[in-house]
PDB file of C-alpha atoms and ligand atoms in Angstrom:
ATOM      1  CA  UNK A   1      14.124   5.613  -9.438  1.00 53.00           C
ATOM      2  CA  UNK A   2      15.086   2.165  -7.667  1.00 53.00           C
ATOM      3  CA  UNK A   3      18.354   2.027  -6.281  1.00 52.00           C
ATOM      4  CA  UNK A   4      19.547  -1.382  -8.447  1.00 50.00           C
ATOM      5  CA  UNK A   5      22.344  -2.040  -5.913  1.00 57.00           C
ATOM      6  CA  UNK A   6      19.709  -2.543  -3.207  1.00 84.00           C
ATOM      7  CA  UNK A   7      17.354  -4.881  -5.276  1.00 85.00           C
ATOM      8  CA  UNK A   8      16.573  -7.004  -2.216  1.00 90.00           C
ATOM      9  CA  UNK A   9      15.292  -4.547  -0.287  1.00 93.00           C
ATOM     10  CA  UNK A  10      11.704  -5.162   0.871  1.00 95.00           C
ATOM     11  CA  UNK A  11      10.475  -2.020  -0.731  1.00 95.00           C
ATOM     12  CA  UNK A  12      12.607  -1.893  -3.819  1.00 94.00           C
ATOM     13  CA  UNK A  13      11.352  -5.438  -5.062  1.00 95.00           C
ATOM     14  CA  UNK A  14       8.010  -4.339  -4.010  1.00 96.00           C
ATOM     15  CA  UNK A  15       8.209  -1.006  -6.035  1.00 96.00           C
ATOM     16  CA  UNK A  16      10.240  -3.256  -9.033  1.00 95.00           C
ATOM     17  CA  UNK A  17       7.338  -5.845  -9.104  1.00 95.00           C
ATOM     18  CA  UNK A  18       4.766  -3.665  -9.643  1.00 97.00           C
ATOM     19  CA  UNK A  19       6.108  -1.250 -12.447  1.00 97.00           C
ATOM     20  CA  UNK A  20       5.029  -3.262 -15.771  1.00 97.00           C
ATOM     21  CA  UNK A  21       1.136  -3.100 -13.697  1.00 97.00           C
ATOM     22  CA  UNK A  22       1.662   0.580 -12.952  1.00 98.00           C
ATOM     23  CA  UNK A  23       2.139   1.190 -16.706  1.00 98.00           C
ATOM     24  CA  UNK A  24      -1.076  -0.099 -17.401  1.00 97.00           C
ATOM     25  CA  UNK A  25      -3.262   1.092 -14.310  1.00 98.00           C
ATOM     26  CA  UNK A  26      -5.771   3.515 -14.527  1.00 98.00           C
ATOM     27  CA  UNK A  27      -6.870   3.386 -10.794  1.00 99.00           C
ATOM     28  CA  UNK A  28      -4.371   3.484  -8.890  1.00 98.00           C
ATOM     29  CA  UNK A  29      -4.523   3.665  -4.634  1.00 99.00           C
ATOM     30  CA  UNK A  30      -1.701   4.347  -1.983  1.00 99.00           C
ATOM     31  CA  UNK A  31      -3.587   3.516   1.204  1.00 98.00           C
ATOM     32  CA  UNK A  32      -1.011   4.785   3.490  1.00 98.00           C
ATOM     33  CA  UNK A  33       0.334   8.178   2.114  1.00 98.00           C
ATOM     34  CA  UNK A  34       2.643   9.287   5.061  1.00 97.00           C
ATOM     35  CA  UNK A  35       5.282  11.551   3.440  1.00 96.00           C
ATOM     36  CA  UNK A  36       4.086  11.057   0.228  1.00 98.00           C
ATOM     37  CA  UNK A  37       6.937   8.680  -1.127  1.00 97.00           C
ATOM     38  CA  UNK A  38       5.019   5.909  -2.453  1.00 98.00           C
ATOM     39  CA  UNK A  39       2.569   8.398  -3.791  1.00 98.00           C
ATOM     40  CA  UNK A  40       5.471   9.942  -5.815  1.00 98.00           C
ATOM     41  CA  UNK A  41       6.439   6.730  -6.653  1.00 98.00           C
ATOM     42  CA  UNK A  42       3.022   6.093  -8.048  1.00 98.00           C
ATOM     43  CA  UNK A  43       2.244   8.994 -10.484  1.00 98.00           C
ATOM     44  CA  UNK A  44       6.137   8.638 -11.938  1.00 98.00           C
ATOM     45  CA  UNK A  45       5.370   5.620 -13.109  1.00 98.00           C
ATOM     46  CA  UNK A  46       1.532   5.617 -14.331  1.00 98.00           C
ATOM     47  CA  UNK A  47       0.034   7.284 -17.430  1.00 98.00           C
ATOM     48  CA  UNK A  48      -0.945  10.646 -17.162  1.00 98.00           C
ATOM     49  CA  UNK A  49      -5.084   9.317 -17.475  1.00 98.00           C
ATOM     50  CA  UNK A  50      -4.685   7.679 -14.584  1.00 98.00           C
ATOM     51  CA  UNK A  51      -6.060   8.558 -11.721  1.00 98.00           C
ATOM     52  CA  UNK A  52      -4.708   8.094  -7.976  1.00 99.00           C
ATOM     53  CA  UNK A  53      -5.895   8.155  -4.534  1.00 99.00           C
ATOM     54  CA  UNK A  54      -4.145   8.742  -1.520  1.00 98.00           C
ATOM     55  CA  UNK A  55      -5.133   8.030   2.109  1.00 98.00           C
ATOM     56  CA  UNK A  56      -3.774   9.224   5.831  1.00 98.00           C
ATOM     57  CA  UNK A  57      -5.544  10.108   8.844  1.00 97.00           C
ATOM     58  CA  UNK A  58      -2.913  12.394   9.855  1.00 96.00           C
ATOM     59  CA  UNK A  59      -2.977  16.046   8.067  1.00 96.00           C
ATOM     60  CA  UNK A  60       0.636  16.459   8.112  1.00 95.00           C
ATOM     61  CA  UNK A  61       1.602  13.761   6.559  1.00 96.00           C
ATOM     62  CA  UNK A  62      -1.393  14.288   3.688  1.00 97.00           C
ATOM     63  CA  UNK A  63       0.257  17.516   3.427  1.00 97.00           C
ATOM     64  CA  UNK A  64       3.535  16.468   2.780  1.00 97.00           C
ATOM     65  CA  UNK A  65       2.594  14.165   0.492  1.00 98.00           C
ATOM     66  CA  UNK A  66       0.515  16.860  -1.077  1.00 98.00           C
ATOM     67  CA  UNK A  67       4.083  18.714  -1.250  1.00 98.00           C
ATOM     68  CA  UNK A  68       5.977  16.187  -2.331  1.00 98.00           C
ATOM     69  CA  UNK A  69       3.069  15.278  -4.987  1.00 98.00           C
ATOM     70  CA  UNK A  70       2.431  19.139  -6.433  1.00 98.00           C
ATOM     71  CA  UNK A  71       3.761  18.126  -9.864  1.00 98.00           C
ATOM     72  CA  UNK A  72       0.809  15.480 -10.162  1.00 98.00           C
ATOM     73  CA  UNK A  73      -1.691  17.120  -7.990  1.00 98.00           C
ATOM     74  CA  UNK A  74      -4.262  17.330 -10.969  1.00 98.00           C
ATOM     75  CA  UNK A  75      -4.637  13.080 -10.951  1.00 98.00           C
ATOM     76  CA  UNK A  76      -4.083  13.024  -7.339  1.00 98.00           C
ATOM     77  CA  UNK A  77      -7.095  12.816  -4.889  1.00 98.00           C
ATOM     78  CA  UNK A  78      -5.600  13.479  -1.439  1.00 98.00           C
ATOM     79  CA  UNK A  79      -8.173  11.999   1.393  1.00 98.00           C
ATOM     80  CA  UNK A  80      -8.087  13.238   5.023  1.00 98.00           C
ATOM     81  CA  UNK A  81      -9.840   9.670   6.057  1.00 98.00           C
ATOM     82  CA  UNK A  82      -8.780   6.076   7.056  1.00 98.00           C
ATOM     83  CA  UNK A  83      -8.531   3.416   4.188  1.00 98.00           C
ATOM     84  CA  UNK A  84     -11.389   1.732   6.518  1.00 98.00           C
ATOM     85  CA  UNK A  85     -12.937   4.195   4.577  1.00 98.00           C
ATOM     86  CA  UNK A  86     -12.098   3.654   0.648  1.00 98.00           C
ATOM     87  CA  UNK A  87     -15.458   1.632  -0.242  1.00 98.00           C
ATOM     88  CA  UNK A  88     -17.137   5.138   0.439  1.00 98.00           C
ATOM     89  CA  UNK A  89     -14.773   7.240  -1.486  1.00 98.00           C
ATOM     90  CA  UNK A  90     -13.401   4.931  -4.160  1.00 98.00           C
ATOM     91  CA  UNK A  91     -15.876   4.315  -6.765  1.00 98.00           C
ATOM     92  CA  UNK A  92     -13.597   2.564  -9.483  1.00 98.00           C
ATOM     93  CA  UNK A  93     -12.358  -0.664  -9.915  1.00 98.00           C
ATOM     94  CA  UNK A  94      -8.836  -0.966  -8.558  1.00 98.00           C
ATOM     95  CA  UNK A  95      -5.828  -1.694 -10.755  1.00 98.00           C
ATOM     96  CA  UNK A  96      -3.009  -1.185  -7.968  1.00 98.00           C
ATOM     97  CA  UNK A  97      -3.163  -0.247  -3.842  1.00 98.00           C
ATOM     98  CA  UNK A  98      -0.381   0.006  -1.653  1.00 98.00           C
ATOM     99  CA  UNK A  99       0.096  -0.404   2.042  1.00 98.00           C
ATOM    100  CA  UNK A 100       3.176   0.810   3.670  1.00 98.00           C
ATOM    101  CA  UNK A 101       1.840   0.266   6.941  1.00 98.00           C
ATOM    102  CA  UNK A 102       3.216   1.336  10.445  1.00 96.00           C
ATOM    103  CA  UNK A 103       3.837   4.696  11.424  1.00 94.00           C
ATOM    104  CA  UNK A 104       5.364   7.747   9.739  1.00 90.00           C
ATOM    105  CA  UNK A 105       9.260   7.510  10.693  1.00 83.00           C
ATOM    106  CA  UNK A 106      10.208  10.785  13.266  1.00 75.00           C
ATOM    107  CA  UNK A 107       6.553  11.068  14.138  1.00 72.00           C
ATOM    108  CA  UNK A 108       4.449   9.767  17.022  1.00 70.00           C
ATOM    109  CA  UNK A 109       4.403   6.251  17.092  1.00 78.00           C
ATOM    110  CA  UNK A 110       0.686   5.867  18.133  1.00 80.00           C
ATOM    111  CA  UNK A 111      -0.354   6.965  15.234  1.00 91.00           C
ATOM    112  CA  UNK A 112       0.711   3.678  13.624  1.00 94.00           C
ATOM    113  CA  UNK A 113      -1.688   1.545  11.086  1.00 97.00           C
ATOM    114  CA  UNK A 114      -3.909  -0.971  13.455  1.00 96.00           C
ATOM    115  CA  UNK A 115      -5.106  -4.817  12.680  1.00 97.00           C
ATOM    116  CA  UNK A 116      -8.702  -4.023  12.579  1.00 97.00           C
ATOM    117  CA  UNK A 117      -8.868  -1.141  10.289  1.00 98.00           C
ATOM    118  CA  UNK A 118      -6.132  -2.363   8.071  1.00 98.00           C
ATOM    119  CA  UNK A 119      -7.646  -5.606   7.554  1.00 98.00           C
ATOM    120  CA  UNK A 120     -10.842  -4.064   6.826  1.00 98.00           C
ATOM    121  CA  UNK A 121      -9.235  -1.664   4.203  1.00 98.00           C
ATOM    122  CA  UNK A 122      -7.465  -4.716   2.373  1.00 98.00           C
ATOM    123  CA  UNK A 123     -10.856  -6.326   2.291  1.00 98.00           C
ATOM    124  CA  UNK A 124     -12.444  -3.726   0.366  1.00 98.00           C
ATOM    125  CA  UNK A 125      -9.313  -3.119  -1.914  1.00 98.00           C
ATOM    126  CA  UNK A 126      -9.272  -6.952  -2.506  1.00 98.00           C
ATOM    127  CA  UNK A 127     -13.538  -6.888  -3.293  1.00 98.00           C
ATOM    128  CA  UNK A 128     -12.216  -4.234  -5.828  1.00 98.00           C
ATOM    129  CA  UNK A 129      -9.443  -5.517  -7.871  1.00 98.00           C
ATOM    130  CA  UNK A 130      -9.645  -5.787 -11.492  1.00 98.00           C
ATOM    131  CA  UNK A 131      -8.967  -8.793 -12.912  1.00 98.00           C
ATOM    132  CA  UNK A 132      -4.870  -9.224 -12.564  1.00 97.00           C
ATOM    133  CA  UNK A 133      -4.855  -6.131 -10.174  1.00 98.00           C
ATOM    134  CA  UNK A 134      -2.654  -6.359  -7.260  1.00 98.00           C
ATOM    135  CA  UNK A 135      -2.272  -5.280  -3.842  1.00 98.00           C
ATOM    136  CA  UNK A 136       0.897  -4.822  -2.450  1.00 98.00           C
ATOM    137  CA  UNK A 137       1.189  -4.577   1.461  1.00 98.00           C
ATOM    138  CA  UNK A 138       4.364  -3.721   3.645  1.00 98.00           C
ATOM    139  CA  UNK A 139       4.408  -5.583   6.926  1.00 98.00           C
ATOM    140  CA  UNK A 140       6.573  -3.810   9.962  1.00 96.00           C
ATOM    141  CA  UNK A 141       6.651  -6.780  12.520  1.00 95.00           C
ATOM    142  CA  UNK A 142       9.377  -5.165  14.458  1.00 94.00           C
ATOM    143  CA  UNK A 143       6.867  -3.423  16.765  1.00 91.00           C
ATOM    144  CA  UNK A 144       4.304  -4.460  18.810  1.00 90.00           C
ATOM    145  CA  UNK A 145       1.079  -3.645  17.360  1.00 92.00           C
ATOM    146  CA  UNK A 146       2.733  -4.370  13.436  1.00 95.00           C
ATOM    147  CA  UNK A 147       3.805  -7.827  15.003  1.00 95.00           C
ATOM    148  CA  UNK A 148      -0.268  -8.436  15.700  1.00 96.00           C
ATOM    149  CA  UNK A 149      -1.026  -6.409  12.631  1.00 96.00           C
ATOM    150  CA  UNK A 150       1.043  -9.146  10.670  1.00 96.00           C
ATOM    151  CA  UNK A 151      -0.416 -12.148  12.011  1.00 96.00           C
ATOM    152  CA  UNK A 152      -3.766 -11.251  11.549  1.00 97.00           C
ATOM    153  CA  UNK A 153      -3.290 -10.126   7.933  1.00 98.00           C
ATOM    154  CA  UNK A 154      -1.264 -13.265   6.888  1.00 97.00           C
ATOM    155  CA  UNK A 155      -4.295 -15.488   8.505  1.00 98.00           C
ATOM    156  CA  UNK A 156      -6.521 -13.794   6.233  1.00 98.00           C
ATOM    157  CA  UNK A 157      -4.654 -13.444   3.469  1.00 98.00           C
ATOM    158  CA  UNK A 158      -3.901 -17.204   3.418  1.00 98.00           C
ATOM    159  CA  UNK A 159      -7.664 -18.288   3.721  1.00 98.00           C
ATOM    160  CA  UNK A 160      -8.348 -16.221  -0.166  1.00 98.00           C
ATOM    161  CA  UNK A 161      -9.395 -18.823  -2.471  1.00 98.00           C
ATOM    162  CA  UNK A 162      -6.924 -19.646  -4.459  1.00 98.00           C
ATOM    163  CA  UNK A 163      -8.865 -20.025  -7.595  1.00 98.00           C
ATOM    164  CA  UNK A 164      -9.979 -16.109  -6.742  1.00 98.00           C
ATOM    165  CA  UNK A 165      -6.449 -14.699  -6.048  1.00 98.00           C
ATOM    166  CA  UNK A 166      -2.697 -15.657  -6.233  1.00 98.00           C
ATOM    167  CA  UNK A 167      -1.083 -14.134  -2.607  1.00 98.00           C
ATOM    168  CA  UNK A 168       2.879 -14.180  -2.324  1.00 98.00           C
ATOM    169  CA  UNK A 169       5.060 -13.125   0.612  1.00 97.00           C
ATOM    170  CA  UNK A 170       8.720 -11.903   0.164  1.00 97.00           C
ATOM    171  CA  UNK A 171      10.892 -11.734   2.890  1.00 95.00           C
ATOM    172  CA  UNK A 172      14.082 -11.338   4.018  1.00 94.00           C
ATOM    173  CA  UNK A 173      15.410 -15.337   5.292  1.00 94.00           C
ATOM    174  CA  UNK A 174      18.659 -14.461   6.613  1.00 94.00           C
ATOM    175  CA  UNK A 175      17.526 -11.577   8.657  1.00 93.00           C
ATOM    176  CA  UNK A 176      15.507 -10.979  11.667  1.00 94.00           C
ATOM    177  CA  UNK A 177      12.187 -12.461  11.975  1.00 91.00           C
ATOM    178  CA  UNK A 178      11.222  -9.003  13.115  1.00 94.00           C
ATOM    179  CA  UNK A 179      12.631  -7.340  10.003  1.00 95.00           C
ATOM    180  CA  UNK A 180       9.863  -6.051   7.518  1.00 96.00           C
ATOM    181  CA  UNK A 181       8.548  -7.912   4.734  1.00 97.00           C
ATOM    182  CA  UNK A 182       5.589  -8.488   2.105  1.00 98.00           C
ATOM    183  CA  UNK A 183       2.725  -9.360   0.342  1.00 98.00           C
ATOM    184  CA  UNK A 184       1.429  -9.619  -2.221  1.00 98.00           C
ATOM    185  CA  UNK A 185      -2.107 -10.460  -3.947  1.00 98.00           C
ATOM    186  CA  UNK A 186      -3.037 -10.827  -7.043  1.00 98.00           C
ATOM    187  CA  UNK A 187      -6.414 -11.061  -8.733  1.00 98.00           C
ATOM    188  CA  UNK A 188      -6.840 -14.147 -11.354  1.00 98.00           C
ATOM    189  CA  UNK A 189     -10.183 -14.605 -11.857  1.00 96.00           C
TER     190      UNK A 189
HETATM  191  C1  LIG B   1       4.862   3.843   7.210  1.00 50.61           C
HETATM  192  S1  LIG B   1       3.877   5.279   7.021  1.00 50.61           S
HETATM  193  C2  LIG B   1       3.685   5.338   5.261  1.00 50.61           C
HETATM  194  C3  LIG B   1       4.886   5.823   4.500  1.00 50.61           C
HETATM  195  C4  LIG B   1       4.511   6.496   3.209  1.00 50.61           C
HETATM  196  N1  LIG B   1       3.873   5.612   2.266  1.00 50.61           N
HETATM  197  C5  LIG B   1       5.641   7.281   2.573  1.00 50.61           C
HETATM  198  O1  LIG B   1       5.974   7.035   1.401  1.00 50.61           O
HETATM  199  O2  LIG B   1       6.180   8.161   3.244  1.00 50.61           O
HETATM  200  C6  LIG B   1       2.252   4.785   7.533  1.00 50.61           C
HETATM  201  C7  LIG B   1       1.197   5.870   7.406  1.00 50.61           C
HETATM  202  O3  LIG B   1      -0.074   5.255   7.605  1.00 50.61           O
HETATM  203  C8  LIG B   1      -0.934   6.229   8.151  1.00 50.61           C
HETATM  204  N2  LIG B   1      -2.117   5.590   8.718  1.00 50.61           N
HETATM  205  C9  LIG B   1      -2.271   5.001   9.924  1.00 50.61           C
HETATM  206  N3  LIG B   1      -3.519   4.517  10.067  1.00 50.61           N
HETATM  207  C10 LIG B   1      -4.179   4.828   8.913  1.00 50.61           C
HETATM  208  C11 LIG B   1      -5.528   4.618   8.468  1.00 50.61           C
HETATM  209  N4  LIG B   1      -6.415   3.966   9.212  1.00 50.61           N
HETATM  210  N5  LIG B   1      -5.866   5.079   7.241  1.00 50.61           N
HETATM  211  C12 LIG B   1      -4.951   5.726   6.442  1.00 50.61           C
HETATM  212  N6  LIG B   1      -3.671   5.959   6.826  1.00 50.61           N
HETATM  213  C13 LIG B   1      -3.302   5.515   8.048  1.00 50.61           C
HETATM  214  C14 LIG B   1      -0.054   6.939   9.168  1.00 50.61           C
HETATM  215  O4  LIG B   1      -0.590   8.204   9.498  1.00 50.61           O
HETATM  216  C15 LIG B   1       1.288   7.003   8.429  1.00 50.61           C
HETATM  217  O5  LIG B   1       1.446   8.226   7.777  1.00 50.61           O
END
């Protein structure tokens, strides 16, 4: 459920913006599992054909979001690898993929996403998009590596060819620059 009172939030709008494409997905990837909240998120709202995958390098967290997930666990394929990875394990065309990046909150902070990895998962999810799939990404800024992270990912993501993909940022104007925000890319052609 979204939280209608808090419709601004980052995630919420996020999560809200993708719903009506969740409906319709059949491939469906959360790149960043953690405590398995987005996963959750992800098999309440697709059809019970679809199919999705879920990525962490950190056990724990795969197995809380294994936990978290049990109710799903037949459509769920839980991978112990990094989303550097996905080309080799995702075989599908992508309808949806979600990165929530940073580190899990209450656990050790250098486990956190990193620029070169992350920007090398988004590439592959982007090279497998259906046409009008979408790829939403969370941006933490507020910490030093996320702040790199961030930079690195918008300069990419701003170079896509427009006639290729539609990318869209949402953040927060009236709040800290460091404060997390956004994007998100869309496949038109
Ligand atoms: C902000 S948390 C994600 C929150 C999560 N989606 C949830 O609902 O609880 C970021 C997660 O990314 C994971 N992570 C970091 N680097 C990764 C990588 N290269 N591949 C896959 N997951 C990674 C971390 O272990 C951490 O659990």
């Amino acid at each position: 459920m979204i939280d209608v009172q808090t419709v601004s939030n980052v995630l919420n709008l996020i999560k809200a913006a993708i719903l009506p494409a969740l409906a319709k997905a059949e491939v469906v990837v959360d790149a960043t599992a953690g405590n398995g909240y987005d996963t959750l998120f992800l098999a309440e709202n697709t059809a019970d054909r679809s199919k999705i995958y879920a990525f962490d390098i950190q056990e724990a967290a795969l197995n809380n979001t294994r936990e978290r997930t049990s109710a799903y666990a037949g459509r769920i394929e839980y991978v112990l690898r990094s989303h550097a990875e996905l080309a080799d394990v995702v075989e599908e065309d992508i309808d949806l993929a979600i990165f929530n990046l940073g580190y899990l909150p209450g656990q050790e902070h250098a486990v956190t996403t990193k620029q070169e990895s992350t920007l090398l998962a988004v590439q592959q999810v982007l090279g497998k998009l259906s046409l009008n799939g979408a790829c939403v990404i969370v941006a933490y800024p507020g910490h030093e590596a996320g702040g790199q992270e961030a930079v690195v990912l918008e300069g990419f993501l701003a170079s896509l060819p427009r006639k290729d993909y539609t990318v869209g940022c949402y953040r927060l104007l009236n709040h800290a620059r460091t404060a997390p925000y956004a994007y998100i890319v869309e496949k038109v052609r």
